[in-house]
């Protein structure tokens, strides 16, 4: 097993490499315009993900638990980033996109309530997947296409939500398998 120092160095290097991608895009393309705040937010979010993974998932000896945790964090990061950067429903400033915060609320509350135990995390991720699918349904009732811009189209919004729900459900399935290994 890698020492804590080596793991932190690897996380730092991975985050640095990931930050180089938008830096290069900003230098090369005039259409890609990141300011210092964007880089700071991405660095803080990626560092938070790495720290969370190290504090929680690495304590488990189960490869399935660590994989489930990593996949759940990846899904949450991608949902945060896509929704914040361009918005899933309409543009990034569209109020309907705030409903996706419910997915994060379910994930955080469920993880804390379950004490990060695999069985509770499985239920949490299945619930997060369900909420992920319910958000565009609720948004469609509150903000029909005649009231706001649904760009991409309604079908595409459901397809995107389905993608994230699939990630969360897959993570839930891995947690479920890990729960069978867990000794209580």
mmCIF file of the C-alpha atoms, coordinates in Angstrom:
data_MODEL
# 
_entry.id   MODEL 
# 
loop_
_atom_site.group_PDB 
_atom_site.id 
_atom_site.type_symbol 
_atom_site.label_atom_id 
_atom_site.label_alt_id 
_atom_site.label_comp_id 
_atom_site.label_asym_id 
_atom_site.label_entity_id 
_atom_site.label_seq_id 
_atom_site.pdbx_PDB_ins_code 
_atom_site.Cartn_x 
_atom_site.Cartn_y 
_atom_site.Cartn_z 
_atom_site.occupancy 
_atom_site.B_iso_or_equiv 
_atom_site.pdbx_formal_charge 
_atom_site.auth_seq_id 
_atom_site.auth_comp_id 
_atom_site.auth_asym_id 
_atom_site.auth_atom_id 
_atom_site.pdbx_PDB_model_num 
ATOM 1   C CA . UNK A 1 1   ? 0.000   0.000  0.000   1.00 0.00 ? 1   UNK A CA 1 
ATOM 2   C CA . UNK A 1 2   ? 1.288   3.464  -0.844  1.00 0.00 ? 2   UNK A CA 1 
ATOM 3   C CA . UNK A 1 3   ? 2.253   5.787  1.941   1.00 0.00 ? 3   UNK A CA 1 
ATOM 4   C CA . UNK A 1 4   ? 0.110   8.826  2.653   1.00 0.00 ? 4   UNK A CA 1 
ATOM 5   C CA . UNK A 1 5   ? 2.852   11.125 1.376   1.00 0.00 ? 5   UNK A CA 1 
ATOM 6   C CA . UNK A 1 6   ? 3.064   9.303  -1.956  1.00 0.00 ? 6   UNK A CA 1 
ATOM 7   C CA . UNK A 1 7   ? -0.713  9.269  -2.378  1.00 0.00 ? 7   UNK A CA 1 
ATOM 8   C CA . UNK A 1 8   ? -0.889  13.012 -1.713  1.00 0.00 ? 8   UNK A CA 1 
ATOM 9   C CA . UNK A 1 9   ? 1.904   13.617 -4.227  1.00 0.00 ? 9   UNK A CA 1 
ATOM 10  C CA . UNK A 1 10  ? -0.027  11.572 -6.805  1.00 0.00 ? 10  UNK A CA 1 
ATOM 11  C CA . UNK A 1 11  ? -3.210  13.521 -6.109  1.00 0.00 ? 11  UNK A CA 1 
ATOM 12  C CA . UNK A 1 12  ? -1.307  16.790 -6.460  1.00 0.00 ? 12  UNK A CA 1 
ATOM 13  C CA . UNK A 1 13  ? 0.209   15.697 -9.755  1.00 0.00 ? 13  UNK A CA 1 
ATOM 14  C CA . UNK A 1 14  ? -3.160  14.501 -11.095 1.00 0.00 ? 14  UNK A CA 1 
ATOM 15  C CA . UNK A 1 15  ? -4.845  17.768 -10.121 1.00 0.00 ? 15  UNK A CA 1 
ATOM 16  C CA . UNK A 1 16  ? -1.985  19.752 -11.679 1.00 0.00 ? 16  UNK A CA 1 
ATOM 17  C CA . UNK A 1 17  ? -2.310  17.827 -14.941 1.00 0.00 ? 17  UNK A CA 1 
ATOM 18  C CA . UNK A 1 18  ? -6.077  18.300 -14.970 1.00 0.00 ? 18  UNK A CA 1 
ATOM 19  C CA . UNK A 1 19  ? -5.620  22.044 -14.435 1.00 0.00 ? 19  UNK A CA 1 
ATOM 20  C CA . UNK A 1 20  ? -3.202  22.170 -17.369 1.00 0.00 ? 20  UNK A CA 1 
ATOM 21  C CA . UNK A 1 21  ? -5.963  21.121 -19.776 1.00 0.00 ? 21  UNK A CA 1 
ATOM 22  C CA . UNK A 1 22  ? -8.116  24.261 -19.347 1.00 0.00 ? 22  UNK A CA 1 
ATOM 23  C CA . UNK A 1 23  ? -4.963  26.395 -19.098 1.00 0.00 ? 23  UNK A CA 1 
ATOM 24  C CA . UNK A 1 24  ? -3.811  25.189 -22.501 1.00 0.00 ? 24  UNK A CA 1 
ATOM 25  C CA . UNK A 1 25  ? -7.317  25.630 -23.918 1.00 0.00 ? 25  UNK A CA 1 
ATOM 26  C CA . UNK A 1 26  ? -7.388  29.204 -22.593 1.00 0.00 ? 26  UNK A CA 1 
ATOM 27  C CA . UNK A 1 27  ? -4.017  29.939 -24.214 1.00 0.00 ? 27  UNK A CA 1 
ATOM 28  C CA . UNK A 1 28  ? -4.833  28.281 -27.540 1.00 0.00 ? 28  UNK A CA 1 
ATOM 29  C CA . UNK A 1 29  ? -8.468  29.318 -28.045 1.00 0.00 ? 29  UNK A CA 1 
ATOM 30  C CA . UNK A 1 30  ? -10.064 32.710 -27.647 1.00 0.00 ? 30  UNK A CA 1 
ATOM 31  C CA . UNK A 1 31  ? -13.425 30.976 -27.171 1.00 0.00 ? 31  UNK A CA 1 
ATOM 32  C CA . UNK A 1 32  ? -12.246 29.237 -24.001 1.00 0.00 ? 32  UNK A CA 1 
ATOM 33  C CA . UNK A 1 33  ? -11.996 32.019 -21.443 1.00 0.00 ? 33  UNK A CA 1 
ATOM 34  C CA . UNK A 1 34  ? -11.142 30.965 -17.925 1.00 0.00 ? 34  UNK A CA 1 
ATOM 35  C CA . UNK A 1 35  ? -10.167 33.466 -15.289 1.00 0.00 ? 35  UNK A CA 1 
ATOM 36  C CA . UNK A 1 36  ? -8.279  32.840 -12.052 1.00 0.00 ? 36  UNK A CA 1 
ATOM 37  C CA . UNK A 1 37  ? -11.522 32.124 -10.179 1.00 0.00 ? 37  UNK A CA 1 
ATOM 38  C CA . UNK A 1 38  ? -12.348 29.211 -12.489 1.00 0.00 ? 38  UNK A CA 1 
ATOM 39  C CA . UNK A 1 39  ? -8.953  27.625 -11.850 1.00 0.00 ? 39  UNK A CA 1 
ATOM 40  C CA . UNK A 1 40  ? -9.260  28.142 -8.095  1.00 0.00 ? 40  UNK A CA 1 
ATOM 41  C CA . UNK A 1 41  ? -12.749 26.598 -8.001  1.00 0.00 ? 41  UNK A CA 1 
ATOM 42  C CA . UNK A 1 42  ? -11.624 23.581 -10.032 1.00 0.00 ? 42  UNK A CA 1 
ATOM 43  C CA . UNK A 1 43  ? -8.512  23.154 -7.884  1.00 0.00 ? 43  UNK A CA 1 
ATOM 44  C CA . UNK A 1 44  ? -10.493 23.367 -4.645  1.00 0.00 ? 44  UNK A CA 1 
ATOM 45  C CA . UNK A 1 45  ? -13.194 20.955 -5.871  1.00 0.00 ? 45  UNK A CA 1 
ATOM 46  C CA . UNK A 1 46  ? -10.650 18.410 -7.132  1.00 0.00 ? 46  UNK A CA 1 
ATOM 47  C CA . UNK A 1 47  ? -8.642  18.721 -3.907  1.00 0.00 ? 47  UNK A CA 1 
ATOM 48  C CA . UNK A 1 48  ? -11.831 18.193 -1.899  1.00 0.00 ? 48  UNK A CA 1 
ATOM 49  C CA . UNK A 1 49  ? -12.637 15.079 -3.917  1.00 0.00 ? 49  UNK A CA 1 
ATOM 50  C CA . UNK A 1 50  ? -9.134  13.729 -3.406  1.00 0.00 ? 50  UNK A CA 1 
ATOM 51  C CA . UNK A 1 51  ? -9.189  14.456 0.316   1.00 0.00 ? 51  UNK A CA 1 
ATOM 52  C CA . UNK A 1 52  ? -12.643 12.917 0.716   1.00 0.00 ? 52  UNK A CA 1 
ATOM 53  C CA . UNK A 1 53  ? -11.527 9.807  -1.130  1.00 0.00 ? 53  UNK A CA 1 
ATOM 54  C CA . UNK A 1 54  ? -8.396  9.495  0.998   1.00 0.00 ? 54  UNK A CA 1 
ATOM 55  C CA . UNK A 1 55  ? -10.264 10.010 4.277   1.00 0.00 ? 55  UNK A CA 1 
ATOM 56  C CA . UNK A 1 56  ? -13.183 7.692  3.553   1.00 0.00 ? 56  UNK A CA 1 
ATOM 57  C CA . UNK A 1 57  ? -12.578 5.190  0.774   1.00 0.00 ? 57  UNK A CA 1 
ATOM 58  C CA . UNK A 1 58  ? -8.978  4.332  1.552   1.00 0.00 ? 58  UNK A CA 1 
ATOM 59  C CA . UNK A 1 59  ? -10.006 3.144  5.012   1.00 0.00 ? 59  UNK A CA 1 
ATOM 60  C CA . UNK A 1 60  ? -11.854 0.272  3.399   1.00 0.00 ? 60  UNK A CA 1 
ATOM 61  C CA . UNK A 1 61  ? -9.971  -2.830 2.360   1.00 0.00 ? 61  UNK A CA 1 
ATOM 62  C CA . UNK A 1 62  ? -12.667 -3.594 -0.218  1.00 0.00 ? 62  UNK A CA 1 
ATOM 63  C CA . UNK A 1 63  ? -11.790 -2.803 -3.810  1.00 0.00 ? 63  UNK A CA 1 
ATOM 64  C CA . UNK A 1 64  ? -15.520 -2.678 -4.613  1.00 0.00 ? 64  UNK A CA 1 
ATOM 65  C CA . UNK A 1 65  ? -16.137 -0.101 -1.862  1.00 0.00 ? 65  UNK A CA 1 
ATOM 66  C CA . UNK A 1 66  ? -13.276 2.088  -3.102  1.00 0.00 ? 66  UNK A CA 1 
ATOM 67  C CA . UNK A 1 67  ? -14.472 1.732  -6.694  1.00 0.00 ? 67  UNK A CA 1 
ATOM 68  C CA . UNK A 1 68  ? -18.045 2.572  -5.716  1.00 0.00 ? 68  UNK A CA 1 
ATOM 69  C CA . UNK A 1 69  ? -16.871 5.590  -3.752  1.00 0.00 ? 69  UNK A CA 1 
ATOM 70  C CA . UNK A 1 70  ? -14.665 6.798  -6.618  1.00 0.00 ? 70  UNK A CA 1 
ATOM 71  C CA . UNK A 1 71  ? -17.487 6.345  -9.136  1.00 0.00 ? 71  UNK A CA 1 
ATOM 72  C CA . UNK A 1 72  ? -19.962 8.210  -6.919  1.00 0.00 ? 72  UNK A CA 1 
ATOM 73  C CA . UNK A 1 73  ? -17.492 11.069 -6.472  1.00 0.00 ? 73  UNK A CA 1 
ATOM 74  C CA . UNK A 1 74  ? -16.833 11.152 -10.221 1.00 0.00 ? 74  UNK A CA 1 
ATOM 75  C CA . UNK A 1 75  ? -20.562 11.350 -10.947 1.00 0.00 ? 75  UNK A CA 1 
ATOM 76  C CA . UNK A 1 76  ? -21.029 14.133 -8.397  1.00 0.00 ? 76  UNK A CA 1 
ATOM 77  C CA . UNK A 1 77  ? -18.049 16.064 -9.788  1.00 0.00 ? 77  UNK A CA 1 
ATOM 78  C CA . UNK A 1 78  ? -19.253 15.776 -13.382 1.00 0.00 ? 78  UNK A CA 1 
ATOM 79  C CA . UNK A 1 79  ? -22.786 16.807 -12.395 1.00 0.00 ? 79  UNK A CA 1 
ATOM 80  C CA . UNK A 1 80  ? -21.407 19.816 -10.506 1.00 0.00 ? 80  UNK A CA 1 
ATOM 81  C CA . UNK A 1 81  ? -19.091 20.821 -13.322 1.00 0.00 ? 81  UNK A CA 1 
ATOM 82  C CA . UNK A 1 82  ? -21.487 20.388 -16.247 1.00 0.00 ? 82  UNK A CA 1 
ATOM 83  C CA . UNK A 1 83  ? -24.358 22.061 -14.430 1.00 0.00 ? 83  UNK A CA 1 
ATOM 84  C CA . UNK A 1 84  ? -22.170 24.921 -13.245 1.00 0.00 ? 84  UNK A CA 1 
ATOM 85  C CA . UNK A 1 85  ? -20.361 25.453 -16.533 1.00 0.00 ? 85  UNK A CA 1 
ATOM 86  C CA . UNK A 1 86  ? -23.179 25.330 -19.052 1.00 0.00 ? 86  UNK A CA 1 
ATOM 87  C CA . UNK A 1 87  ? -26.297 24.228 -17.195 1.00 0.00 ? 87  UNK A CA 1 
ATOM 88  C CA . UNK A 1 88  ? -28.236 21.071 -17.916 1.00 0.00 ? 88  UNK A CA 1 
ATOM 89  C CA . UNK A 1 89  ? -31.583 22.803 -18.330 1.00 0.00 ? 89  UNK A CA 1 
ATOM 90  C CA . UNK A 1 90  ? -31.148 25.891 -20.451 1.00 0.00 ? 90  UNK A CA 1 
ATOM 91  C CA . UNK A 1 91  ? -28.114 27.972 -19.535 1.00 0.00 ? 91  UNK A CA 1 
ATOM 92  C CA . UNK A 1 92  ? -26.025 27.878 -16.350 1.00 0.00 ? 92  UNK A CA 1 
ATOM 93  C CA . UNK A 1 93  ? -28.034 30.710 -14.760 1.00 0.00 ? 93  UNK A CA 1 
ATOM 94  C CA . UNK A 1 94  ? -31.411 29.011 -15.240 1.00 0.00 ? 94  UNK A CA 1 
ATOM 95  C CA . UNK A 1 95  ? -33.196 28.580 -11.883 1.00 0.00 ? 95  UNK A CA 1 
ATOM 96  C CA . UNK A 1 96  ? -34.288 25.061 -12.861 1.00 0.00 ? 96  UNK A CA 1 
ATOM 97  C CA . UNK A 1 97  ? -30.659 23.911 -12.579 1.00 0.00 ? 97  UNK A CA 1 
ATOM 98  C CA . UNK A 1 98  ? -30.710 24.652 -8.854  1.00 0.00 ? 98  UNK A CA 1 
ATOM 99  C CA . UNK A 1 99  ? -32.934 21.593 -8.429  1.00 0.00 ? 99  UNK A CA 1 
ATOM 100 C CA . UNK A 1 100 ? -29.900 19.392 -9.122  1.00 0.00 ? 100 UNK A CA 1 
ATOM 101 C CA . UNK A 1 101 ? -28.680 20.523 -5.701  1.00 0.00 ? 101 UNK A CA 1 
ATOM 102 C CA . UNK A 1 102 ? -31.175 17.995 -4.322  1.00 0.00 ? 102 UNK A CA 1 
ATOM 103 C CA . UNK A 1 103 ? -28.964 15.212 -5.682  1.00 0.00 ? 103 UNK A CA 1 
ATOM 104 C CA . UNK A 1 104 ? -26.002 16.560 -3.723  1.00 0.00 ? 104 UNK A CA 1 
ATOM 105 C CA . UNK A 1 105 ? -28.155 16.999 -0.622  1.00 0.00 ? 105 UNK A CA 1 
ATOM 106 C CA . UNK A 1 106 ? -29.304 13.376 -0.806  1.00 0.00 ? 106 UNK A CA 1 
ATOM 107 C CA . UNK A 1 107 ? -25.726 12.186 -1.284  1.00 0.00 ? 107 UNK A CA 1 
ATOM 108 C CA . UNK A 1 108 ? -24.273 14.164 1.607   1.00 0.00 ? 108 UNK A CA 1 
ATOM 109 C CA . UNK A 1 109 ? -27.142 13.465 4.007   1.00 0.00 ? 109 UNK A CA 1 
ATOM 110 C CA . UNK A 1 110 ? -27.237 9.765  3.144   1.00 0.00 ? 110 UNK A CA 1 
ATOM 111 C CA . UNK A 1 111 ? -23.482 9.356  3.525   1.00 0.00 ? 111 UNK A CA 1 
ATOM 112 C CA . UNK A 1 112 ? -23.502 11.033 6.929   1.00 0.00 ? 112 UNK A CA 1 
ATOM 113 C CA . UNK A 1 113 ? -26.591 9.188  8.169   1.00 0.00 ? 113 UNK A CA 1 
ATOM 114 C CA . UNK A 1 114 ? -25.202 5.831  7.047   1.00 0.00 ? 114 UNK A CA 1 
ATOM 115 C CA . UNK A 1 115 ? -21.807 6.521  8.572   1.00 0.00 ? 115 UNK A CA 1 
ATOM 116 C CA . UNK A 1 116 ? -20.312 5.721  5.148   1.00 0.00 ? 116 UNK A CA 1 
ATOM 117 C CA . UNK A 1 117 ? -21.209 2.039  5.600   1.00 0.00 ? 117 UNK A CA 1 
ATOM 118 C CA . UNK A 1 118 ? -21.518 0.211  2.296   1.00 0.00 ? 118 UNK A CA 1 
ATOM 119 C CA . UNK A 1 119 ? -25.156 -0.837 2.757   1.00 0.00 ? 119 UNK A CA 1 
ATOM 120 C CA . UNK A 1 120 ? -26.286 2.702  3.586   1.00 0.00 ? 120 UNK A CA 1 
ATOM 121 C CA . UNK A 1 121 ? -24.155 4.148  0.802   1.00 0.00 ? 121 UNK A CA 1 
ATOM 122 C CA . UNK A 1 122 ? -25.808 1.735  -1.634  1.00 0.00 ? 122 UNK A CA 1 
ATOM 123 C CA . UNK A 1 123 ? -29.240 2.994  -0.640  1.00 0.00 ? 123 UNK A CA 1 
ATOM 124 C CA . UNK A 1 124 ? -28.005 6.578  -0.778  1.00 0.00 ? 124 UNK A CA 1 
ATOM 125 C CA . UNK A 1 125 ? -26.675 6.224  -4.311  1.00 0.00 ? 125 UNK A CA 1 
ATOM 126 C CA . UNK A 1 126 ? -29.841 4.495  -5.518  1.00 0.00 ? 126 UNK A CA 1 
ATOM 127 C CA . UNK A 1 127 ? -31.852 7.357  -4.029  1.00 0.00 ? 127 UNK A CA 1 
ATOM 128 C CA . UNK A 1 128 ? -29.512 9.908  -5.633  1.00 0.00 ? 128 UNK A CA 1 
ATOM 129 C CA . UNK A 1 129 ? -30.088 8.185  -9.002  1.00 0.00 ? 129 UNK A CA 1 
ATOM 130 C CA . UNK A 1 130 ? -33.847 8.399  -8.480  1.00 0.00 ? 130 UNK A CA 1 
ATOM 131 C CA . UNK A 1 131 ? -33.691 12.073 -7.531  1.00 0.00 ? 131 UNK A CA 1 
ATOM 132 C CA . UNK A 1 132 ? -31.475 12.726 -10.551 1.00 0.00 ? 132 UNK A CA 1 
ATOM 133 C CA . UNK A 1 133 ? -34.262 11.416 -12.807 1.00 0.00 ? 133 UNK A CA 1 
ATOM 134 C CA . UNK A 1 134 ? -36.996 13.226 -10.867 1.00 0.00 ? 134 UNK A CA 1 
ATOM 135 C CA . UNK A 1 135 ? -35.332 16.650 -11.167 1.00 0.00 ? 135 UNK A CA 1 
ATOM 136 C CA . UNK A 1 136 ? -36.136 17.193 -14.865 1.00 0.00 ? 136 UNK A CA 1 
ATOM 137 C CA . UNK A 1 137 ? -39.674 15.899 -14.256 1.00 0.00 ? 137 UNK A CA 1 
ATOM 138 C CA . UNK A 1 138 ? -40.188 18.450 -11.499 1.00 0.00 ? 138 UNK A CA 1 
ATOM 139 C CA . UNK A 1 139 ? -38.540 21.160 -13.595 1.00 0.00 ? 139 UNK A CA 1 
ATOM 140 C CA . UNK A 1 140 ? -40.820 20.334 -16.512 1.00 0.00 ? 140 UNK A CA 1 
ATOM 141 C CA . UNK A 1 141 ? -43.867 20.826 -14.283 1.00 0.00 ? 141 UNK A CA 1 
ATOM 142 C CA . UNK A 1 142 ? -42.599 24.105 -12.788 1.00 0.00 ? 142 UNK A CA 1 
ATOM 143 C CA . UNK A 1 143 ? -40.884 25.534 -15.886 1.00 0.00 ? 143 UNK A CA 1 
ATOM 144 C CA . UNK A 1 144 ? -42.513 24.133 -19.027 1.00 0.00 ? 144 UNK A CA 1 
ATOM 145 C CA . UNK A 1 145 ? -40.727 24.751 -22.354 1.00 0.00 ? 145 UNK A CA 1 
ATOM 146 C CA . UNK A 1 146 ? -43.139 27.604 -23.034 1.00 0.00 ? 146 UNK A CA 1 
ATOM 147 C CA . UNK A 1 147 ? -41.891 29.398 -19.882 1.00 0.00 ? 147 UNK A CA 1 
ATOM 148 C CA . UNK A 1 148 ? -38.113 28.953 -20.199 1.00 0.00 ? 148 UNK A CA 1 
ATOM 149 C CA . UNK A 1 149 ? -35.535 27.872 -22.741 1.00 0.00 ? 149 UNK A CA 1 
ATOM 150 C CA . UNK A 1 150 ? -35.017 24.121 -22.554 1.00 0.00 ? 150 UNK A CA 1 
ATOM 151 C CA . UNK A 1 151 ? -31.738 23.996 -24.370 1.00 0.00 ? 151 UNK A CA 1 
ATOM 152 C CA . UNK A 1 152 ? -30.879 21.241 -24.968 1.00 0.00 ? 152 UNK A CA 1 
ATOM 153 C CA . UNK A 1 153 ? -34.348 19.983 -25.754 1.00 0.00 ? 153 UNK A CA 1 
ATOM 154 C CA . UNK A 1 154 ? -36.451 18.200 -23.133 1.00 0.00 ? 154 UNK A CA 1 
ATOM 155 C CA . UNK A 1 155 ? -35.471 14.747 -24.433 1.00 0.00 ? 155 UNK A CA 1 
ATOM 156 C CA . UNK A 1 156 ? -31.773 15.625 -24.237 1.00 0.00 ? 156 UNK A CA 1 
ATOM 157 C CA . UNK A 1 157 ? -32.158 16.892 -20.661 1.00 0.00 ? 157 UNK A CA 1 
ATOM 158 C CA . UNK A 1 158 ? -33.701 13.554 -19.678 1.00 0.00 ? 158 UNK A CA 1 
ATOM 159 C CA . UNK A 1 159 ? -30.936 11.720 -21.539 1.00 0.00 ? 159 UNK A CA 1 
ATOM 160 C CA . UNK A 1 160 ? -28.239 13.695 -19.693 1.00 0.00 ? 160 UNK A CA 1 
ATOM 161 C CA . UNK A 1 161 ? -29.994 13.081 -16.366 1.00 0.00 ? 161 UNK A CA 1 
ATOM 162 C CA . UNK A 1 162 ? -30.227 9.408  -17.256 1.00 0.00 ? 162 UNK A CA 1 
ATOM 163 C CA . UNK A 1 163 ? -26.469 9.315  -17.797 1.00 0.00 ? 163 UNK A CA 1 
ATOM 164 C CA . UNK A 1 164 ? -25.830 10.722 -14.315 1.00 0.00 ? 164 UNK A CA 1 
ATOM 165 C CA . UNK A 1 165 ? -28.480 8.466  -12.789 1.00 0.00 ? 165 UNK A CA 1 
ATOM 166 C CA . UNK A 1 166 ? -26.736 5.486  -14.398 1.00 0.00 ? 166 UNK A CA 1 
ATOM 167 C CA . UNK A 1 167 ? -23.425 6.486  -12.798 1.00 0.00 ? 167 UNK A CA 1 
ATOM 168 C CA . UNK A 1 168 ? -25.071 6.825  -9.372  1.00 0.00 ? 168 UNK A CA 1 
ATOM 169 C CA . UNK A 1 169 ? -26.972 3.538  -9.760  1.00 0.00 ? 169 UNK A CA 1 
ATOM 170 C CA . UNK A 1 170 ? -23.796 1.729  -10.827 1.00 0.00 ? 170 UNK A CA 1 
ATOM 171 C CA . UNK A 1 171 ? -22.036 3.134  -7.778  1.00 0.00 ? 171 UNK A CA 1 
ATOM 172 C CA . UNK A 1 172 ? -24.966 1.955  -5.643  1.00 0.00 ? 172 UNK A CA 1 
ATOM 173 C CA . UNK A 1 173 ? -24.650 -1.516 -7.119  1.00 0.00 ? 173 UNK A CA 1 
ATOM 174 C CA . UNK A 1 174 ? -20.934 -1.652 -6.283  1.00 0.00 ? 174 UNK A CA 1 
ATOM 175 C CA . UNK A 1 175 ? -21.679 -0.465 -2.737  1.00 0.00 ? 175 UNK A CA 1 
ATOM 176 C CA . UNK A 1 176 ? -24.300 -3.211 -2.477  1.00 0.00 ? 176 UNK A CA 1 
ATOM 177 C CA . UNK A 1 177 ? -21.705 -5.804 -3.447  1.00 0.00 ? 177 UNK A CA 1 
ATOM 178 C CA . UNK A 1 178 ? -19.218 -4.288 -1.003  1.00 0.00 ? 178 UNK A CA 1 
ATOM 179 C CA . UNK A 1 179 ? -21.809 -4.502 1.779   1.00 0.00 ? 179 UNK A CA 1 
ATOM 180 C CA . UNK A 1 180 ? -21.737 -8.273 1.496   1.00 0.00 ? 180 UNK A CA 1 
ATOM 181 C CA . UNK A 1 181 ? -18.012 -8.151 2.383   1.00 0.00 ? 181 UNK A CA 1 
ATOM 182 C CA . UNK A 1 182 ? -18.465 -5.661 5.208   1.00 0.00 ? 182 UNK A CA 1 
ATOM 183 C CA . UNK A 1 183 ? -18.251 -7.009 8.725   1.00 0.00 ? 183 UNK A CA 1 
ATOM 184 C CA . UNK A 1 184 ? -20.360 -5.184 11.249  1.00 0.00 ? 184 UNK A CA 1 
# 
